Structures are given as structure tokens and as C-alpha cells.
Amino acid sequence: AFDGDTLKLFLERTSSQFGEYHAFEPDPTNAEQLRRKRDALPACLRERIFIHQLALHSNQAELNFAAWGGPSSHLATGGDGRVQGDALDAVIGRSCRVTFLKLDVEGAEIAALRGAQRVLTEQRPLAAVCVYHRPADLWEVPLQLKAWLGSSRLFLRQHGFDGWEMVCYAIPSGRECA
């Protein structure tokens, strides 16, 4: 979730009409900035925004982490710190209806997808998953989404000017997106 940049865009684009917003940010500096932005919002929004200071992963684990206090903090074998990781399926549970899932987790997209298998297969949200952090993600992410969401339409879209910011979108059959 970085420092709340996506939250700001989400609130603008939805005109603040949403049920719940769950943000995951393991970096302590980024999570604190995110909390400050959330806490500055009106109470009617603040109470529906949940910040989880952990890394989305395939299961519950303590993970090595490079906490750089910026958009590039990431899981790393030689990271200078440790963070808690957990599966989206475990954190969200079955009580929360997921309608949109965005994963930009700096190279841990496949692990995060595995931890969200139940949410993806049972709730079939729109999904936007980055595929540019690791070369193999360009085919592994779409193949994993196709395996779980066979009837969904998959699209690749490049958002940056230089080939970075490539995202795989999964749109379940019967759902449209604006």
C-alpha cells in the first residue's frame, strides 16, 4: 500500500463509495505514513479503512525484508529486517467481500497470489497484478490467474513509458470494468 498513494486515487475514483478497504504495508515507515493519511480522513471513511502491517504471502511466516522507507521496500533474502507475512485468505476470512484485488508487492506476486487462492476462486474479484518485478512473472502470473479463473478475460497493460509498470488484469466473466 506504500504511503497511501493508491488509497487517495481509490477514494477519488469511487467517490468514497465502498464497503471496506484493506491495505497491506510491511515497511514500518510507509505504514506510519499510510496511517497518518487514513487518520486525517473523516470518521465515516476512516472506520472502513483497515491497515495491516504485514506482507502478503502464501502462508503465515516471518520473512526477510529490505525496509527502505519508500516504494521499493521488498522481501529479500539478504534483507536488513524481518516482517510478518500472511495469506490474504487467512487475514480477510470469509466475512469480507473482495471485489477488487491489486497486487504490487515488489516481486512477491506469485506467493501473494497463492495466499489469495480462496478469495480469487470463491469471490472472483477483478484483479490487477504486477508482472514486471521478476521476468518470469510475465507468464507465471497470467498462467496462475487462468488456472484459477478460467473463464475470466486476461489483459496486459503497460502503464509506464519505459516498459515498467506492466500489469495483468483479470476480469471475471459477467463483470465489466469502467
PDB file of C-alpha atoms in Angstrom:
ATOM      1  CA  ALA A   1       0.000   0.000   0.000  1.00  0.00           C
ATOM      2  CA  PHE A   2       3.112   2.178   0.244  1.00  0.00           C
ATOM      3  CA  ASP A   3       2.239   5.549   1.805  1.00  0.00           C
ATOM      4  CA  GLY A   4      -1.417   5.835   0.768  1.00  0.00           C
ATOM      5  CA  ASP A   5      -0.969   6.958  -2.826  1.00  0.00           C
ATOM      6  CA  THR A   6      -3.310   4.225  -4.070  1.00  0.00           C
ATOM      7  CA  LEU A   7      -5.787   4.920  -1.275  1.00  0.00           C
ATOM      8  CA  LYS A   8      -6.008   8.539  -2.403  1.00  0.00           C
ATOM      9  CA  LEU A   9      -6.740   7.506  -6.001  1.00  0.00           C
ATOM     10  CA  PHE A  10      -9.235   4.879  -4.831  1.00  0.00           C
ATOM     11  CA  LEU A  11     -11.198   7.423  -2.791  1.00  0.00           C
ATOM     12  CA  GLU A  12     -11.268   9.829  -5.733  1.00  0.00           C
ATOM     13  CA  ARG A  13     -12.334   7.243  -8.306  1.00  0.00           C
ATOM     14  CA  THR A  14     -15.009   5.641  -6.131  1.00  0.00           C
ATOM     15  CA  SER A  15     -16.297   8.977  -4.787  1.00  0.00           C
ATOM     16  CA  SER A  16     -15.691   7.335  -1.396  1.00  0.00           C
ATOM     17  CA  GLN A  17     -18.479   4.813  -2.048  1.00  0.00           C
ATOM     18  CA  PHE A  18     -17.111   1.482  -0.817  1.00  0.00           C
ATOM     19  CA  GLY A  19     -17.640  -1.124   1.887  1.00  0.00           C
ATOM     20  CA  GLU A  20     -14.125  -1.736   3.210  1.00  0.00           C
ATOM     21  CA  TYR A  21     -10.590  -1.004   2.070  1.00  0.00           C
ATOM     22  CA  HIS A  22      -7.794  -3.277   3.276  1.00  0.00           C
ATOM     23  CA  ALA A  23      -4.236  -2.018   2.797  1.00  0.00           C
ATOM     24  CA  PHE A  24      -1.146  -4.172   3.400  1.00  0.00           C
ATOM     25  CA  GLU A  25       2.203  -2.485   4.062  1.00  0.00           C
ATOM     26  CA  PRO A  26       5.049  -4.241   5.893  1.00  0.00           C
ATOM     27  CA  ASP A  27       7.532  -1.346   5.849  1.00  0.00           C
ATOM     28  CA  PRO A  28       7.208   0.489   9.208  1.00  0.00           C
ATOM     29  CA  THR A  29       7.958   3.948   7.754  1.00  0.00           C
ATOM     30  CA  ASN A  30       5.492   3.531   4.895  1.00  0.00           C
ATOM     31  CA  ALA A  31       2.838   2.039   7.193  1.00  0.00           C
ATOM     32  CA  GLU A  32       3.106   5.031   9.523  1.00  0.00           C
ATOM     33  CA  GLN A  33       2.684   7.470   6.606  1.00  0.00           C
ATOM     34  CA  LEU A  34      -0.318   5.445   5.443  1.00  0.00           C
ATOM     35  CA  ARG A  35      -1.853   5.538   8.949  1.00  0.00           C
ATOM     36  CA  ARG A  36      -1.391   9.311   9.143  1.00  0.00           C
ATOM     37  CA  LYS A  37      -3.182   9.777   5.803  1.00  0.00           C
ATOM     38  CA  ARG A  38      -6.020   7.489   6.890  1.00  0.00           C
ATOM     39  CA  ASP A  39      -6.309   9.183  10.284  1.00  0.00           C
ATOM     40  CA  ALA A  40      -6.648  12.594   8.612  1.00  0.00           C
ATOM     41  CA  LEU A  41      -9.783  11.440   6.780  1.00  0.00           C
ATOM     42  CA  PRO A  42     -13.330  11.993   8.081  1.00  0.00           C
ATOM     43  CA  ALA A  43     -14.505   9.341  10.558  1.00  0.00           C
ATOM     44  CA  CYS A  44     -17.052   7.920   8.083  1.00  0.00           C
ATOM     45  CA  LEU A  45     -14.133   6.919   5.805  1.00  0.00           C
ATOM     46  CA  ARG A  46     -11.512   6.194   8.455  1.00  0.00           C
ATOM     47  CA  GLU A  47     -13.615   3.475  10.104  1.00  0.00           C
ATOM     48  CA  ARG A  48     -13.798   1.498   6.822  1.00  0.00           C
ATOM     49  CA  ILE A  49     -10.066   1.586   6.034  1.00  0.00           C
ATOM     50  CA  PHE A  50      -8.025  -1.207   7.607  1.00  0.00           C
ATOM     51  CA  ILE A  51      -4.235  -1.131   7.613  1.00  0.00           C
ATOM     52  CA  HIS A  52      -2.393  -4.426   8.037  1.00  0.00           C
ATOM     53  CA  GLN A  53       1.303  -4.034   8.758  1.00  0.00           C
ATOM     54  CA  LEU A  54       2.367  -7.289   7.157  1.00  0.00           C
ATOM     55  CA  ALA A  55       3.489  -8.715   3.829  1.00  0.00           C
ATOM     56  CA  LEU A  56       1.017 -10.643   1.715  1.00  0.00           C
ATOM     57  CA  HIS A  57       2.454 -14.107   1.210  1.00  0.00           C
ATOM     58  CA  SER A  58       1.449 -17.717   0.563  1.00  0.00           C
ATOM     59  CA  ASN A  59       1.226 -18.538   4.281  1.00  0.00           C
ATOM     60  CA  GLN A  60       1.995 -17.216   7.736  1.00  0.00           C
ATOM     61  CA  ALA A  61       5.759 -16.735   8.113  1.00  0.00           C
ATOM     62  CA  GLU A  62       8.445 -14.403   9.340  1.00  0.00           C
ATOM     63  CA  LEU A  63      10.224 -13.085   6.240  1.00  0.00           C
ATOM     64  CA  ASN A  64      13.459 -11.256   5.451  1.00  0.00           C
ATOM     65  CA  PHE A  65      12.706  -7.712   4.368  1.00  0.00           C
ATOM     66  CA  ALA A  66      14.564  -4.724   2.949  1.00  0.00           C
ATOM     67  CA  ALA A  67      12.821  -1.795   4.645  1.00  0.00           C
ATOM     68  CA  TRP A  68      13.882   1.207   2.618  1.00  0.00           C
ATOM     69  CA  GLY A  69      11.054   3.512   3.644  1.00  0.00           C
ATOM     70  CA  GLY A  70       9.954   4.027   0.050  1.00  0.00           C
ATOM     71  CA  PRO A  71       8.080   2.390  -2.810  1.00  0.00           C
ATOM     72  CA  SER A  72      10.801  -0.236  -3.366  1.00  0.00           C
ATOM     73  CA  SER A  73      10.836  -1.887   0.064  1.00  0.00           C
ATOM     74  CA  HIS A  74      10.597  -5.614  -0.576  1.00  0.00           C
ATOM     75  CA  LEU A  75      11.062  -9.174   0.615  1.00  0.00           C
ATOM     76  CA  ALA A  76      14.733 -10.025   0.233  1.00  0.00           C
ATOM     77  CA  THR A  77      16.958 -12.949   1.119  1.00  0.00           C
ATOM     78  CA  GLY A  78      19.575 -10.501   2.374  1.00  0.00           C
ATOM     79  CA  GLY A  79      17.122  -8.004   3.845  1.00  0.00           C
ATOM     80  CA  ASP A  80      18.141  -5.927   6.830  1.00  0.00           C
ATOM     81  CA  GLY A  81      14.998  -6.728   8.790  1.00  0.00           C
ATOM     82  CA  ARG A  82      12.205  -9.186   9.387  1.00  0.00           C
ATOM     83  CA  VAL A  83       8.465  -8.772   8.840  1.00  0.00           C
ATOM     84  CA  GLN A  84       5.409 -10.901   9.366  1.00  0.00           C
ATOM     85  CA  GLY A  85       3.811 -12.350   6.279  1.00  0.00           C
ATOM     86  CA  ASP A  86       0.427 -13.972   5.915  1.00  0.00           C
ATOM     87  CA  ALA A  87      -2.033 -15.170   3.290  1.00  0.00           C
ATOM     88  CA  LEU A  88      -4.847 -12.865   2.234  1.00  0.00           C
ATOM     89  CA  ASP A  89      -7.220 -15.810   2.685  1.00  0.00           C
ATOM     90  CA  ALA A  90      -6.250 -16.013   6.376  1.00  0.00           C
ATOM     91  CA  VAL A  91      -6.339 -12.275   7.083  1.00  0.00           C
ATOM     92  CA  ILE A  92      -9.571 -11.415   5.299  1.00  0.00           C
ATOM     93  CA  GLY A  93     -11.508 -14.544   6.175  1.00  0.00           C
ATOM     94  CA  ARG A  94     -14.893 -15.218   4.635  1.00  0.00           C
ATOM     95  CA  SER A  95     -16.719 -12.267   6.172  1.00  0.00           C
ATOM     96  CA  CYS A  96     -15.252  -9.648   3.815  1.00  0.00           C
ATOM     97  CA  ARG A  97     -16.482  -9.431   0.208  1.00  0.00           C
ATOM     98  CA  VAL A  98     -13.480  -8.733  -2.042  1.00  0.00           C
ATOM     99  CA  THR A  99     -14.476  -7.030  -5.298  1.00  0.00           C
ATOM    100  CA  PHE A 100     -11.066  -5.737  -6.404  1.00  0.00           C
ATOM    101  CA  LEU A 101      -7.598  -7.111  -5.646  1.00  0.00           C
ATOM    102  CA  LYS A 102      -4.479  -5.130  -6.525  1.00  0.00           C
ATOM    103  CA  LEU A 103      -1.086  -6.768  -6.023  1.00  0.00           C
ATOM    104  CA  ASP A 104       2.030  -4.659  -6.477  1.00  0.00           C
ATOM    105  CA  VAL A 105       4.237  -6.414  -3.949  1.00  0.00           C
ATOM    106  CA  GLU A 106       7.709  -5.906  -5.400  1.00  0.00           C
ATOM    107  CA  GLY A 107       8.383  -9.406  -6.699  1.00  0.00           C
ATOM    108  CA  ALA A 108       6.295 -11.468  -4.265  1.00  0.00           C
ATOM    109  CA  GLU A 109       3.238 -11.544  -6.544  1.00  0.00           C
ATOM    110  CA  ILE A 110       3.207 -15.328  -7.055  1.00  0.00           C
ATOM    111  CA  ALA A 111       3.456 -16.015  -3.299  1.00  0.00           C
ATOM    112  CA  ALA A 112       0.730 -13.429  -2.617  1.00  0.00           C
ATOM    113  CA  LEU A 113      -1.495 -14.977  -5.309  1.00  0.00           C
ATOM    114  CA  ARG A 114      -1.096 -18.415  -3.735  1.00  0.00           C
ATOM    115  CA  GLY A 115      -2.192 -16.931  -0.421  1.00  0.00           C
ATOM    116  CA  ALA A 116      -5.274 -15.453  -2.096  1.00  0.00           C
ATOM    117  CA  GLN A 117      -6.438 -18.588  -3.934  1.00  0.00           C
ATOM    118  CA  ARG A 118      -9.683 -18.978  -1.950  1.00  0.00           C
ATOM    119  CA  VAL A 119     -10.610 -15.299  -2.338  1.00  0.00           C
ATOM    120  CA  LEU A 120      -9.887 -15.473  -6.068  1.00  0.00           C
ATOM    121  CA  THR A 121     -11.739 -18.708  -6.773  1.00  0.00           C
ATOM    122  CA  GLU A 122     -14.735 -18.180  -4.469  1.00  0.00           C
ATOM    123  CA  GLN A 123     -15.286 -14.435  -4.756  1.00  0.00           C
ATOM    124  CA  ARG A 124     -13.889 -13.836  -8.252  1.00  0.00           C
ATOM    125  CA  PRO A 125     -12.846 -10.209  -7.803  1.00  0.00           C
ATOM    126  CA  LEU A 126     -11.432  -8.007 -10.508  1.00  0.00           C
ATOM    127  CA  ALA A 127      -7.671  -8.426 -10.164  1.00  0.00           C
ATOM    128  CA  ALA A 128      -4.715  -6.250 -11.116  1.00  0.00           C
ATOM    129  CA  VAL A 129      -1.386  -7.991 -10.578  1.00  0.00           C
ATOM    130  CA  CYS A 130       2.007  -6.528 -11.453  1.00  0.00           C
ATOM    131  CA  VAL A 131       4.146  -8.670 -13.743  1.00  0.00           C
ATOM    132  CA  TYR A 132       7.285  -6.539 -14.121  1.00  0.00           C
ATOM    133  CA  HIS A 133       9.264  -7.177 -10.935  1.00  0.00           C
ATOM    134  CA  ARG A 134      10.566 -10.612 -11.989  1.00  0.00           C
ATOM    135  CA  PRO A 135      10.918 -11.693 -15.638  1.00  0.00           C
ATOM    136  CA  ALA A 136       9.064 -14.998 -15.042  1.00  0.00           C
ATOM    137  CA  ASP A 137       6.044 -13.114 -13.648  1.00  0.00           C
ATOM    138  CA  LEU A 138       5.189 -12.062 -17.208  1.00  0.00           C
ATOM    139  CA  TRP A 139       3.946 -15.614 -17.881  1.00  0.00           C
ATOM    140  CA  GLU A 140       3.615 -17.151 -14.395  1.00  0.00           C
ATOM    141  CA  VAL A 141       1.053 -14.625 -13.118  1.00  0.00           C
ATOM    142  CA  PRO A 142      -1.305 -14.917 -16.132  1.00  0.00           C
ATOM    143  CA  LEU A 143      -0.995 -18.718 -16.104  1.00  0.00           C
ATOM    144  CA  GLN A 144      -1.848 -18.840 -12.388  1.00  0.00           C
ATOM    145  CA  LEU A 145      -4.820 -16.499 -12.836  1.00  0.00           C
ATOM    146  CA  LYS A 146      -6.040 -18.522 -15.830  1.00  0.00           C
ATOM    147  CA  ALA A 147      -5.790 -21.776 -13.831  1.00  0.00           C
ATOM    148  CA  TRP A 148      -7.982 -20.404 -11.040  1.00  0.00           C
ATOM    149  CA  LEU A 149     -10.207 -18.054 -13.038  1.00  0.00           C
ATOM    150  CA  GLY A 150     -10.536 -19.959 -16.307  1.00  0.00           C
ATOM    151  CA  SER A 151     -13.488 -18.014 -17.689  1.00  0.00           C
ATOM    152  CA  SER A 152     -12.007 -14.628 -16.817  1.00  0.00           C
ATOM    153  CA  ARG A 153     -10.662 -12.362 -19.505  1.00  0.00           C
ATOM    154  CA  LEU A 154      -6.972 -11.535 -19.057  1.00  0.00           C
ATOM    155  CA  PHE A 155      -5.302  -8.375 -20.299  1.00  0.00           C
ATOM    156  CA  LEU A 156      -1.781  -6.979 -20.087  1.00  0.00           C
ATOM    157  CA  ARG A 157      -1.357  -3.250 -19.874  1.00  0.00           C
ATOM    158  CA  GLN A 158       1.851  -1.288 -19.684  1.00  0.00           C
ATOM    159  CA  HIS A 159       1.447   1.927 -17.671  1.00  0.00           C
ATOM    160  CA  GLY A 160       4.969   3.365 -17.703  1.00  0.00           C
ATOM    161  CA  PHE A 161       6.766   4.900 -20.617  1.00  0.00           C
ATOM    162  CA  ASP A 162       9.754   2.537 -20.487  1.00  0.00           C
ATOM    163  CA  GLY A 163       8.289  -0.975 -20.229  1.00  0.00           C
ATOM    164  CA  TRP A 164       7.939  -0.928 -16.456  1.00  0.00           C
ATOM    165  CA  GLU A 165       4.620  -0.931 -14.643  1.00  0.00           C
ATOM    166  CA  MET A 166       3.216  -3.872 -16.647  1.00  0.00           C
ATOM    167  CA  VAL A 167       0.003  -5.189 -15.064  1.00  0.00           C
ATOM    168  CA  CYS A 168      -2.058  -8.302 -15.739  1.00  0.00           C
ATOM    169  CA  TYR A 169      -5.788  -7.674 -15.306  1.00  0.00           C
ATOM    170  CA  ALA A 170      -8.289 -10.468 -14.742  1.00  0.00           C
ATOM    171  CA  ILE A 171     -11.925  -9.584 -15.368  1.00  0.00           C
ATOM    172  CA  PRO A 172     -14.333 -12.375 -14.383  1.00  0.00           C
ATOM    173  CA  SER A 173     -16.956 -13.297 -16.960  1.00  0.00           C
ATOM    174  CA  GLY A 174     -20.123 -11.313 -16.459  1.00  0.00           C
ATOM    175  CA  ARG A 175     -18.268  -8.385 -14.887  1.00  0.00           C
ATOM    176  CA  GLU A 176     -17.469  -5.192 -16.642  1.00  0.00           C
ATOM    177  CA  CYS A 177     -14.942  -2.637 -15.615  1.00  0.00           C
ATOM    178  CA  ALA A 178     -15.009   1.071 -16.276  1.00  0.00           C
TER     179      ALA A 178
END
